[in-house]
Short mmCIF file of C-alpha atoms and ligand atoms in Angstrom, two decimals:
data_model
loop_
_atom_site.label_atom_id
_atom_site.label_comp_id
_atom_site.label_asym_id
_atom_site.label_seq_id
_atom_site.Cartn_x
_atom_site.Cartn_y
_atom_site.Cartn_z
CA MET A 961 -75.56 -28.27 -80.33
CA ALA A 962 -77.89 -28.79 -83.03
CA ALA A 963 -76.75 -25.37 -84.79
CA ALA A 964 -72.91 -26.82 -83.87
CA ALA A 965 -73.75 -30.15 -85.66
CA ALA A 966 -75.31 -28.58 -88.58
CA ALA A 967 -72.13 -26.37 -88.87
CA ALA A 968 -70.12 -29.30 -88.74
CA ALA A 969 -72.09 -31.83 -90.51
CA ALA A 970 -71.70 -28.79 -93.45
CA ALA A 971 -67.62 -28.53 -92.73
CA PRO A 972 -65.97 -29.05 -96.11
CA PRO A 973 -64.21 -32.57 -96.26
CA PRO A 974 -60.59 -31.38 -97.28
CA GLU A 975 -60.36 -32.38 -100.97
CA VAL A 976 -62.77 -30.01 -101.71
CA LYS A 977 -62.26 -27.82 -104.19
CA ARG A 978 -60.06 -24.65 -102.64
CA ARG A 979 -61.81 -21.95 -105.38
CA ARG A 980 -63.41 -18.84 -104.18
CA ARG A 981 -67.15 -19.13 -104.36
CA ILE A 982 -69.32 -16.86 -103.35
CA VAL A 983 -73.17 -18.15 -102.90
CA LEU A 984 -75.84 -15.25 -103.58
CA PHE A 985 -80.01 -15.67 -103.31
CA PRO A 986 -81.94 -13.39 -104.48
CA LEU A 987 -85.48 -12.45 -103.92
CA PRO A 988 -87.82 -13.84 -107.10
CA PHE A 989 -89.21 -9.89 -108.55
CA GLN A 990 -88.20 -8.00 -111.25
CA GLY A 991 -86.75 -5.38 -109.73
CA HIS A 992 -84.45 -7.44 -107.24
CA ILE A 993 -83.09 -10.06 -109.72
CA ASN A 994 -81.68 -7.49 -112.21
CA PRO A 995 -79.44 -6.11 -109.28
CA MET A 996 -78.42 -9.11 -107.88
CA ILE A 997 -77.33 -11.19 -110.91
CA GLN A 998 -75.62 -7.75 -112.04
CA LEU A 999 -73.68 -7.64 -108.61
CA ALA A 1000 -73.16 -11.65 -109.25
CA HIS A 1001 -71.97 -10.99 -113.20
CA ILE A 1002 -69.21 -7.97 -111.52
CA LEU A 1003 -67.66 -10.27 -108.68
CA HIS A 1004 -67.35 -13.15 -111.72
CA SER A 1005 -65.86 -11.32 -114.48
CA LYS A 1006 -63.97 -8.31 -112.18
CA LEU A 1007 -63.03 -10.13 -109.20
CA GLY A 1008 -62.72 -14.07 -110.34
CA PHE A 1009 -65.18 -15.46 -107.81
CA SER A 1010 -66.86 -18.87 -108.86
CA ILE A 1011 -71.34 -17.67 -108.31
CA SER A 1012 -73.66 -20.20 -107.32
CA ILE A 1013 -77.03 -18.93 -107.41
CA ILE A 1014 -79.61 -20.20 -104.64
CA HIS A 1015 -83.23 -19.88 -106.11
CA THR A 1016 -86.54 -20.33 -105.72
CA LYS A 1017 -88.46 -21.98 -108.88
CA TYR A 1018 -90.91 -18.99 -109.13
CA ASN A 1019 -89.38 -16.99 -111.62
CA LEU A 1020 -86.34 -19.20 -112.13
CA PRO A 1021 -83.45 -16.57 -114.40
CA ASN A 1022 -82.65 -18.47 -117.67
CA PRO A 1023 -79.12 -20.16 -116.35
CA SER A 1024 -78.26 -20.75 -119.87
CA ASN A 1025 -78.24 -16.83 -120.13
CA HIS A 1026 -75.38 -17.24 -117.26
CA PRO A 1027 -73.69 -20.17 -117.89
CA SER A 1028 -70.42 -19.06 -115.48
CA PHE A 1029 -73.05 -19.61 -112.72
CA THR A 1030 -74.25 -22.66 -111.49
CA PHE A 1031 -78.14 -22.53 -110.47
CA HIS A 1032 -79.25 -24.77 -107.06
CA PRO A 1033 -83.06 -24.25 -107.58
CA ILE A 1034 -84.97 -24.63 -104.12
CA SER A 1035 -89.04 -25.46 -103.91
CA ASP A 1036 -91.15 -22.51 -102.36
CA ALA A 1037 -94.67 -22.17 -102.47
CA LEU A 1038 -95.67 -19.89 -105.15
CA SER A 1039 -93.74 -22.49 -107.90
CA GLU A 1040 -97.04 -24.60 -107.04
CA ASN A 1041 -99.47 -21.73 -107.66
CA GLU A 1042 -101.46 -21.53 -110.65
CA GLU A 1043 -102.94 -18.31 -110.15
CA PRO A 1044 -100.22 -15.08 -108.58
CA LEU A 1045 -100.99 -13.93 -105.49
CA LEU A 1046 -102.26 -10.19 -105.65
CA ASP A 1047 -100.83 -8.72 -102.23
CA PRO A 1048 -97.26 -8.74 -102.02
CA ILE A 1049 -96.53 -8.62 -98.59
CA LEU A 1050 -98.98 -11.92 -98.38
CA THR A 1051 -96.51 -13.28 -101.29
CA ILE A 1052 -93.18 -12.03 -99.83
CA LYS A 1053 -94.95 -14.47 -96.44
CA LEU A 1054 -95.50 -17.32 -98.27
CA LEU A 1055 -92.46 -17.46 -100.16
CA ILE A 1056 -90.18 -17.01 -96.65
CA SER A 1057 -92.19 -19.70 -95.02
CA SER A 1058 -91.72 -22.08 -97.77
CA CYS A 1059 -88.13 -21.13 -98.61
CA THR A 1060 -86.57 -21.25 -94.72
CA LEU A 1061 -85.83 -24.74 -94.96
CA PRO A 1062 -84.97 -26.00 -98.63
CA PHE A 1063 -82.79 -22.92 -98.42
CA HIS A 1064 -81.22 -24.41 -95.82
CA HIS A 1065 -80.81 -27.62 -96.93
CA CYS A 1066 -79.63 -26.44 -100.07
CA LEU A 1067 -76.90 -24.01 -98.37
CA SER A 1068 -75.26 -27.05 -95.92
CA GLN A 1069 -74.91 -28.78 -99.69
CA LEU A 1070 -73.07 -25.62 -101.26
CA LEU A 1071 -70.96 -25.41 -97.77
CA CYS A 1072 -70.59 -29.28 -97.72
CA HIS A 1073 -69.04 -29.78 -101.62
CA HIS A 1074 -66.93 -25.55 -102.20
CA ARG A 1075 -65.02 -23.49 -100.15
CA VAL A 1076 -67.86 -20.08 -99.77
CA VAL A 1077 -66.28 -17.05 -98.92
CA CYS A 1078 -69.72 -14.95 -98.30
CA LEU A 1079 -73.39 -15.40 -98.54
CA ILE A 1080 -74.87 -12.48 -100.47
CA THR A 1081 -78.70 -12.30 -100.34
CA ASP A 1082 -81.80 -9.90 -100.59
CA ALA A 1083 -82.54 -7.71 -97.56
CA ILE A 1084 -85.73 -8.85 -97.51
CA TRP A 1085 -84.68 -12.70 -96.78
CA TYR A 1086 -84.48 -11.94 -93.36
CA PHE A 1087 -84.51 -15.20 -92.02
CA THR A 1088 -80.67 -16.62 -93.96
CA GLN A 1089 -79.02 -14.32 -91.12
CA ALA A 1090 -80.29 -17.28 -88.96
CA ALA A 1091 -78.26 -19.22 -91.04
CA ALA A 1092 -75.68 -17.77 -92.02
CA GLU A 1093 -74.52 -17.52 -87.87
CA GLU A 1094 -75.33 -20.93 -87.69
CA PHE A 1095 -72.91 -21.82 -90.31
CA GLY A 1096 -70.48 -19.55 -89.32
CA LEU A 1097 -71.21 -17.66 -92.47
CA PRO A 1098 -70.31 -13.69 -93.07
CA ARG A 1099 -74.12 -12.69 -94.65
CA VAL A 1100 -74.01 -9.45 -96.68
CA VAL A 1101 -77.23 -8.15 -97.63
CA LEU A 1102 -77.65 -6.12 -100.74
CA ARG A 1103 -80.60 -3.59 -100.63
CA THR A 1104 -82.02 -3.66 -104.01
CA SER A 1105 -83.46 0.02 -103.41
CA SER A 1106 -82.19 3.54 -102.28
CA VAL A 1107 -80.47 4.15 -99.07
CA CYS A 1108 -83.39 6.84 -98.57
CA SER A 1109 -86.35 4.53 -97.91
CA PHE A 1110 -84.48 2.08 -96.60
CA SER A 1111 -84.37 4.89 -93.99
CA ALA A 1112 -87.38 5.14 -93.47
CA PHE A 1113 -88.52 1.80 -93.07
CA ALA A 1114 -85.65 1.59 -90.50
CA ALA A 1115 -88.33 4.76 -88.94
CA PHE A 1116 -90.83 2.21 -88.13
CA PRO A 1117 -90.64 1.44 -84.42
CA LEU A 1118 -90.32 5.85 -84.16
CA LEU A 1119 -92.82 7.36 -86.62
CA ARG A 1120 -95.01 4.08 -84.45
CA ASP A 1121 -93.93 5.89 -81.20
CA LYS A 1122 -94.55 9.64 -82.48
CA GLY A 1123 -97.94 8.64 -83.26
CA TYR A 1124 -97.31 9.47 -87.41
CA LEU A 1125 -98.80 5.37 -88.22
CA SER A 1126 -102.25 5.77 -86.82
CA ASN A 1127 -105.15 7.88 -88.26
CA ARG A 1128 -103.13 8.42 -91.04
CA ASP A 1129 -106.21 9.35 -93.17
CA SER A 1130 -106.83 12.97 -91.15
CA LYS A 1131 -102.80 13.36 -91.93
CA MET A 1132 -101.48 12.80 -94.77
CA GLU A 1133 -99.84 16.57 -96.33
CA ASP A 1134 -98.28 16.68 -92.86
CA GLU A 1135 -94.59 16.54 -92.80
CA ILE A 1136 -92.82 14.26 -90.76
CA ARG A 1137 -90.17 17.05 -88.73
CA GLU A 1138 -87.82 13.73 -88.01
CA LEU A 1139 -87.43 12.11 -91.99
CA PRO A 1140 -87.14 15.88 -94.28
CA PRO A 1141 -88.71 15.78 -96.88
CA LEU A 1142 -91.46 13.27 -96.57
CA LYS A 1143 -94.94 13.79 -95.73
CA VAL A 1144 -97.16 11.34 -93.78
CA LYS A 1145 -98.71 10.27 -96.62
CA ASP A 1146 -94.71 8.98 -98.45
CA ILE A 1147 -94.25 6.37 -95.94
CA PRO A 1148 -93.66 3.20 -97.10
CA LEU A 1149 -96.37 1.82 -96.66
CA ILE A 1150 -97.50 -1.46 -98.79
CA LYS A 1151 -101.40 -1.86 -99.02
CA THR A 1152 -102.46 -5.54 -97.14
CA LYS A 1153 -105.45 -7.20 -95.45
CA ASN A 1154 -103.27 -6.64 -91.79
CA GLU A 1155 -100.95 -3.56 -91.65
CA GLU A 1156 -99.31 -5.61 -88.48
CA ASP A 1157 -97.92 -8.17 -91.13
CA VAL A 1158 -96.30 -5.30 -93.15
CA PHE A 1159 -94.40 -3.81 -89.70
CA GLU A 1160 -93.46 -7.79 -88.91
CA VAL A 1161 -91.53 -8.23 -92.58
CA ILE A 1162 -90.23 -4.54 -91.96
CA GLU A 1163 -88.89 -4.70 -88.47
CA ASN A 1164 -88.00 -8.61 -89.24
CA MET A 1165 -85.12 -6.86 -92.90
CA VAL A 1166 -83.93 -4.13 -90.59
CA ALA A 1167 -83.23 -6.38 -87.22
CA GLU A 1168 -81.47 -8.65 -89.50
CA THR A 1169 -79.62 -6.60 -92.10
CA LYS A 1170 -78.49 -5.11 -88.76
CA LYS A 1171 -76.97 -8.30 -87.15
CA SER A 1172 -75.10 -8.35 -91.32
CA SER A 1173 -71.63 -8.71 -91.75
CA CYS A 1174 -71.74 -5.38 -94.55
CA LEU A 1175 -74.34 -3.81 -96.75
CA ILE A 1176 -74.74 -2.98 -100.36
CA PHE A 1177 -76.81 -0.86 -102.33
CA ASN A 1178 -77.00 -0.38 -106.07
CA SER A 1179 -76.82 3.56 -105.38
CA PHE A 1180 -74.18 6.02 -105.05
CA GLN A 1181 -72.42 8.37 -102.69
CA GLU A 1182 -73.47 11.44 -105.13
CA LEU A 1183 -77.21 10.87 -105.33
CA GLU A 1184 -77.80 10.01 -101.76
CA GLY A 1185 -74.89 11.06 -99.55
CA PRO A 1186 -76.18 13.19 -96.96
CA ASP A 1187 -78.64 9.92 -96.61
CA LEU A 1188 -75.66 7.26 -96.31
CA ALA A 1189 -74.35 9.23 -93.81
CA LYS A 1190 -76.90 9.26 -91.16
CA LEU A 1191 -77.38 5.79 -91.58
CA LYS A 1192 -74.01 4.83 -91.22
CA GLN A 1193 -74.61 6.40 -87.28
CA GLN A 1194 -77.36 4.04 -87.16
CA PHE A 1195 -75.94 0.72 -88.63
CA LEU A 1196 -72.24 0.18 -87.45
CA MET A 1197 -71.34 -2.32 -89.95
CA PRO A 1198 -69.62 -1.69 -93.19
CA ILE A 1199 -71.62 -0.02 -96.35
CA PHE A 1200 -70.74 0.47 -99.71
CA CYS A 1201 -72.71 2.48 -102.38
CA ILE A 1202 -71.45 0.77 -105.25
CA GLY A 1203 -74.38 1.49 -108.04
CA PRO A 1204 -75.20 1.74 -110.28
CA LEU A 1205 -74.94 -2.03 -111.33
CA HIS A 1206 -76.98 -1.78 -114.50
CA LYS A 1207 -73.78 0.24 -116.32
CA TYR A 1208 -71.76 -3.05 -115.41
CA ILE A 1209 -74.20 -5.14 -117.45
CA SER A 1210 -77.30 -5.10 -118.73
CA ALA A 1211 -80.56 -6.34 -117.37
CA ALA A 1212 -81.45 -7.87 -120.85
CA SER A 1213 -80.78 -11.25 -119.59
CA THR A 1214 -82.50 -11.22 -116.41
CA SER A 1215 -85.85 -10.17 -118.24
CA PHE A 1216 -89.00 -12.38 -117.17
CA LEU A 1217 -90.81 -11.05 -120.04
CA THR A 1218 -90.10 -10.76 -123.88
CA GLN A 1219 -88.86 -7.26 -124.53
CA GLU A 1220 -90.84 -5.89 -127.55
CA MET A 1221 -87.86 -4.93 -129.71
CA SER A 1222 -90.75 -3.12 -131.92
CA SER A 1223 -89.96 -0.18 -129.50
CA ILE A 1224 -86.98 0.94 -130.80
CA SER A 1225 -87.51 1.01 -134.21
CA TRP A 1226 -90.28 3.28 -133.37
CA LEU A 1227 -88.21 5.04 -131.69
CA ASP A 1228 -85.98 5.59 -135.11
CA SER A 1229 -89.29 6.43 -136.69
CA ARG A 1230 -89.73 9.63 -133.99
CA ALA A 1231 -88.01 12.87 -133.30
CA PRO A 1232 -85.20 13.76 -131.01
CA LYS A 1233 -86.08 14.10 -127.96
CA SER A 1234 -89.82 13.96 -128.47
CA VAL A 1235 -91.07 11.31 -126.98
CA LEU A 1236 -92.38 10.36 -123.23
CA TYR A 1237 -91.75 6.65 -121.85
CA VAL A 1238 -94.34 5.43 -119.50
CA SER A 1239 -93.30 2.07 -117.40
CA PHE A 1240 -94.75 0.98 -114.42
CA GLY A 1241 -92.10 -1.68 -113.48
CA SER A 1242 -93.30 -5.57 -112.83
CA VAL A 1243 -95.22 -5.23 -110.34
CA ALA A 1244 -97.89 -2.05 -109.79
CA ALA A 1245 -101.41 -2.84 -110.76
CA MET A 1246 -103.74 0.01 -111.51
CA ASP A 1247 -107.58 -0.42 -111.72
CA GLU A 1248 -109.79 0.12 -114.66
CA GLU A 1249 -110.30 3.59 -113.64
CA GLU A 1250 -107.23 4.67 -113.17
CA LEU A 1251 -105.85 3.01 -116.15
CA ALA A 1252 -108.33 5.46 -118.29
CA GLU A 1253 -107.18 8.15 -116.27
CA VAL A 1254 -104.07 7.17 -117.92
CA ALA A 1255 -104.53 6.59 -121.01
CA TRP A 1256 -106.98 10.01 -121.14
CA GLY A 1257 -103.97 11.98 -119.52
CA LEU A 1258 -101.59 10.57 -122.42
CA ALA A 1259 -104.23 11.54 -125.24
CA GLU A 1260 -104.71 15.05 -123.69
CA SER A 1261 -100.94 15.82 -123.69
CA LYS A 1262 -100.87 15.30 -127.30
CA GLN A 1263 -97.45 14.13 -126.97
CA PRO A 1264 -95.69 11.30 -128.25
CA PHE A 1265 -95.82 8.22 -125.57
CA LEU A 1266 -94.56 4.99 -125.72
CA TRP A 1267 -96.48 3.22 -122.66
CA VAL A 1268 -95.78 -0.49 -121.41
CA VAL A 1269 -99.30 -2.03 -120.28
CA ARG A 1270 -98.06 -5.51 -118.65
CA PRO A 1271 -100.42 -8.11 -117.98
CA GLY A 1272 -101.40 -8.11 -114.73
CA LEU A 1273 -100.59 -4.37 -114.71
CA VAL A 1274 -104.35 -3.84 -114.50
CA ARG A 1275 -106.78 -5.45 -112.37
CA GLY A 1276 -109.76 -5.92 -114.51
CA ALA A 1277 -110.02 -5.74 -118.40
CA ASP A 1278 -106.73 -4.19 -120.12
CA ALA A 1279 -108.44 -3.14 -123.39
CA LEU A 1280 -108.03 0.20 -124.01
CA PRO A 1281 -111.03 2.11 -125.22
CA ASP A 1282 -111.65 2.24 -129.10
CA GLU A 1283 -111.63 6.24 -129.01
CA PHE A 1284 -108.70 6.93 -127.51
CA LEU A 1285 -106.35 4.08 -129.50
CA SER A 1286 -107.92 5.98 -132.56
CA GLU A 1287 -107.16 8.98 -130.75
CA VAL A 1288 -103.50 8.32 -130.14
CA ARG A 1289 -103.10 6.42 -133.43
CA GLU A 1290 -100.19 8.26 -135.01
CA ARG A 1291 -98.62 8.88 -131.78
CA GLY A 1292 -98.90 6.08 -129.39
CA HIS A 1293 -96.95 3.12 -129.46
CA ILE A 1294 -98.23 0.35 -126.93
CA VAL A 1295 -96.13 -2.56 -126.28
CA LYS A 1296 -95.84 -5.09 -123.04
CA TRP A 1297 -92.93 -5.20 -122.28
CA ALA A 1298 -90.15 -3.73 -123.59
CA PRO A 1299 -86.38 -2.90 -123.62
CA GLN A 1300 -86.48 0.08 -120.74
CA GLN A 1301 -82.58 0.99 -120.41
CA GLU A 1302 -82.36 1.14 -124.11
CA ILE A 1303 -85.12 3.31 -124.12
CA LEU A 1304 -83.75 5.09 -121.80
CA SER A 1305 -80.70 5.95 -123.74
CA HIS A 1306 -82.79 6.48 -127.13
CA PRO A 1307 -82.21 10.26 -128.54
CA ALA A 1308 -85.72 9.91 -129.30
CA VAL A 1309 -86.77 10.06 -125.47
CA ALA A 1310 -87.74 13.21 -123.38
CA ALA A 1311 -89.26 12.30 -120.39
CA PHE A 1312 -89.78 9.18 -118.53
CA TRP A 1313 -93.16 8.42 -116.41
CA THR A 1314 -92.53 6.14 -114.13
CA HIS A 1315 -93.69 3.94 -111.01
CA SER A 1316 -90.16 5.06 -108.68
CA GLY A 1317 -89.15 1.64 -108.47
CA TRP A 1318 -85.31 1.90 -107.32
CA ASN A 1319 -84.07 0.46 -110.53
CA SER A 1320 -86.08 2.48 -112.88
CA THR A 1321 -84.72 5.64 -111.36
CA VAL A 1322 -81.41 4.50 -110.85
CA GLU A 1323 -81.79 4.08 -114.65
CA ALA A 1324 -83.76 7.24 -115.92
CA VAL A 1325 -80.99 9.37 -113.41
CA CYS A 1326 -78.12 7.49 -115.74
CA GLU A 1327 -79.48 8.57 -119.00
CA GLY A 1328 -80.30 12.36 -117.10
CA LEU A 1329 -84.00 11.39 -118.04
CA PRO A 1330 -86.43 13.85 -116.54
CA MET A 1331 -89.46 12.02 -114.90
CA ILE A 1332 -93.00 12.48 -113.98
CA CYS A 1333 -93.81 10.48 -110.80
CA SER A 1334 -96.65 8.30 -109.89
CA PRO A 1335 -95.40 5.77 -106.67
CA PHE A 1336 -97.67 2.72 -106.41
CA PHE A 1337 -96.72 1.19 -102.68
CA GLY A 1338 -93.15 1.07 -100.77
CA ASP A 1339 -90.21 2.43 -101.55
CA GLN A 1340 -91.90 4.62 -104.70
CA MET A 1341 -93.46 6.67 -101.98
CA VAL A 1342 -89.89 8.04 -100.81
CA ASN A 1343 -87.59 7.96 -104.10
CA SER A 1344 -90.09 10.17 -106.14
CA ARG A 1345 -90.62 12.16 -102.90
CA TYR A 1346 -86.71 12.53 -102.93
CA VAL A 1347 -87.40 13.49 -107.39
CA ASN A 1348 -89.72 15.69 -106.89
CA ASP A 1349 -87.88 17.57 -103.70
CA VAL A 1350 -84.31 16.45 -103.03
CA TRP A 1351 -82.68 16.20 -106.24
CA ARG A 1352 -85.48 18.11 -108.13
CA ILE A 1353 -84.89 15.61 -111.18
CA GLY A 1354 -88.72 15.17 -111.73
CA ILE A 1355 -92.10 16.19 -111.10
CA LYS A 1356 -94.16 13.56 -108.02
CA LEU A 1357 -98.00 13.69 -109.00
CA GLU A 1358 -99.76 14.51 -105.76
CA ARG A 1359 -103.24 13.22 -106.69
CA GLY A 1360 -103.01 10.12 -108.11
CA MET A 1361 -103.78 8.88 -111.29
CA GLU A 1362 -106.26 11.71 -112.80
CA ARG A 1363 -106.07 12.64 -116.43
CA GLY A 1364 -105.73 16.50 -115.38
CA GLU A 1365 -103.18 16.43 -113.58
CA ILE A 1366 -101.69 14.21 -115.91
CA ARG A 1367 -101.71 16.49 -118.63
CA ASP A 1368 -100.62 19.45 -116.88
CA ALA A 1369 -97.66 17.46 -115.92
CA ILE A 1370 -96.34 16.43 -119.54
CA ALA A 1371 -97.07 20.21 -120.61
CA ARG A 1372 -95.07 21.49 -117.62
CA LEU A 1373 -92.20 18.54 -117.92
CA MET A 1374 -91.96 18.61 -122.11
CA LYS A 1375 -92.46 22.31 -123.03
CA GLY A 1376 -91.98 24.76 -120.02
CA ARG A 1377 -89.06 26.59 -118.46
CA GLU A 1378 -89.33 24.52 -115.60
CA GLY A 1379 -88.77 21.91 -118.03
CA GLU A 1380 -85.81 22.74 -118.74
CA GLU A 1381 -84.49 23.64 -115.32
CA ILE A 1382 -85.25 20.36 -114.25
CA ARG A 1383 -83.25 18.48 -117.51
CA GLU A 1384 -80.25 20.41 -116.56
CA ARG A 1385 -80.40 19.36 -113.42
CA GLY A 1386 -81.14 15.95 -113.89
CA VAL A 1387 -77.23 16.43 -116.58
CA CYS A 1388 -75.44 17.35 -113.68
CA LEU A 1389 -76.88 14.17 -112.12
CA LYS A 1390 -76.14 12.21 -115.29
CA GLU A 1391 -72.46 13.60 -115.42
CA LYS A 1392 -72.29 12.17 -111.52
CA ALA A 1393 -73.56 9.26 -112.35
CA SER A 1394 -70.42 8.73 -115.10
CA LEU A 1395 -68.04 10.04 -112.76
CA CYS A 1396 -68.78 7.49 -109.89
CA LEU A 1397 -67.91 4.45 -110.79
CA SER A 1398 -64.34 5.74 -113.67
CA GLU A 1399 -60.92 5.02 -111.96
CA GLY A 1400 -61.67 7.09 -108.50
CA GLY A 1401 -64.76 7.70 -108.69
CA SER A 1402 -66.91 6.96 -104.95
CA SER A 1403 -68.15 3.98 -106.47
CA TYR A 1404 -65.70 2.53 -107.92
CA LEU A 1405 -63.57 3.45 -104.62
CA ALA A 1406 -66.23 1.58 -102.38
CA LEU A 1407 -66.38 -1.27 -104.78
CA ASP A 1408 -62.47 -1.50 -104.23
CA GLY A 1409 -63.11 -1.23 -100.00
CA PHE A 1410 -66.35 -4.16 -100.44
CA VAL A 1411 -63.82 -6.64 -102.38
CA ASP A 1412 -60.64 -6.08 -99.83
CA LEU A 1413 -64.07 -6.74 -96.80
CA ILE A 1414 -65.08 -10.12 -98.80
CA SER A 1415 -61.30 -10.48 -99.37
CA SER A 1416 -60.30 -10.37 -95.46
CA PHE A 1417 -63.73 -13.26 -94.60
CA ASP A 1418 -61.63 -15.60 -97.30
CA GLU A 1419 -58.50 -14.97 -95.48
CA SER A 1420 -60.10 -15.73 -92.06
CA LEU A 1421 -61.55 -19.05 -93.62
CA VAL A 1422 -59.07 -22.10 -92.40
C1 UDX B 2117 -90.13 -3.87 -107.13
C2 UDX B 2117 -90.33 -2.86 -106.99
O1 UDX B 2117 -91.36 -2.24 -106.95
C3 UDX B 2117 -89.51 -1.42 -106.90
O2 UDX B 2117 -90.46 -0.74 -105.80
C4 UDX B 2117 -88.26 -1.88 -106.45
O3 UDX B 2117 -87.90 -0.48 -106.47
C5 UDX B 2117 -88.19 -2.48 -106.48
O4 UDX B 2117 -88.87 -3.94 -106.30
P1 UDX B 2117 -90.29 -3.16 -110.04
O5 UDX B 2117 -91.84 -2.76 -110.01
O6 UDX B 2117 -89.80 -4.03 -111.24
O7 UDX B 2117 -88.96 -3.15 -108.75
O8 UDX B 2117 -89.72 -1.49 -110.52
P2 UDX B 2117 -87.93 -1.72 -111.18
O9 UDX B 2117 -87.28 -1.23 -109.73
O10 UDX B 2117 -88.04 0.09 -111.52
O11 UDX B 2117 -87.68 -2.50 -111.83
C6 UDX B 2117 -87.34 -2.83 -112.95
C7 UDX B 2117 -86.69 -3.33 -113.99
O12 UDX B 2117 -87.30 -4.16 -114.77
C8 UDX B 2117 -86.14 -2.41 -114.72
O13 UDX B 2117 -84.06 -2.58 -114.49
C9 UDX B 2117 -86.24 -2.13 -115.65
O14 UDX B 2117 -85.33 -2.04 -116.65
C10 UDX B 2117 -86.92 -3.52 -116.45
N1 UDX B 2117 -88.20 -3.29 -117.23
C11 UDX B 2117 -89.01 -2.22 -116.84
C12 UDX B 2117 -88.32 -3.81 -118.34
O15 UDX B 2117 -86.93 -5.04 -118.46
N2 UDX B 2117 -88.99 -4.08 -119.52
C13 UDX B 2117 -89.89 -2.51 -119.57
O16 UDX B 2117 -90.88 -2.85 -120.10
C14 UDX B 2117 -90.05 -2.75 -118.05
#
């Protein structure tokens, strides 16, 4: 009864404008905001939908960078926190518990004033499925990471049943027969105080996604075709790979930190294909010892490098040793945040040492850049295994941050025959990434299919 009353209260009065509108609700982190806002721009500028973005006050994107959209900030527990939380799972749980009611209220207000075709939310905002059902609104899920890592998350109950999740320390190198080529050490877990919290978030994300009307990925058929086919057997709603989304609009307009343009002028002064670009994304954190290993690995490689040391990357002091700074003065450039997409397409850049966040991975694939992978947590574990073993376009560091392995991987990638072969496979994949967006390509057709689906939602609106 309460649900029916709420839905009736939310029904638009007859005078409501009839323009087709889509409401989007991104998770407020860099790697999630970028693809969601990119999707919003595609829906608006290519397909003519009006766009409303519901957003937490925490990490609110700058509305003036997106004047065609309306922004609807909702309160959340994080924006009131003085200190950022370091635990990603506790952060997500706090966001979910504090946003559920404000989101519901905001959506009901929007439904009072607009003809809304559907709601598109990040997969991690799993509580929005119940609200969408209550209001009779189709919910589309944008999973901002890879198909392969989502499949690994969806397999958690199986991994638990088969015993892969218990006593992991003793069997890290064991292969997971049911999910080749993953090993136990690649299970996309996230360190947190109580591991049950991770399972709760992941299992809710998967279960509520299964109830949604459609699932979309920032990926493409030629990259993840086999995993996509398997996922379609388990998840019965329409699934579309419509990426790479950043090829439509760059991430610069959604960057929370100022991108230091000195990186580009520094790259302009370097020889073609000579520089290693190093960045571990917007969330990953390391301790001071790991920072020192990264620094000395770079120094011992003797290669030119451009390194993003973001505020918060280091738990503790992020000052780099003077000895290191003087050793690399002639060939290293360090910035706090960079225009990553411009860097990856710069002719001076030869390779990318990454944490294997999905946006970084897709951006590198689109430039045909070979990667060194140092995953920290979650989906990064699976993405990096696929870069190393399946697509074979990079080298995964298997021993964490260890200067000898770092130095050797840089040499393998930037000097030897092995590096050339990796680079050739990367160039092949770059061509496929570019073709999939052109007329008749896989993502082009998937976007058409997605739009047809949304249009069918629209037709079913009374
Ligand atoms: C997070 C998770 O860590 C990641 O595993 C998940 O796949 C997405 O959410 P993040 O760590 O920020 O993302 O990594 P990533 O997905 O690579 O996204 C980072 C984005 O920031 C990219 O679009 C990249 O171009 C941009 N970026 C990064 C910059 O603009 N400047 C930089 O200096 C570094």
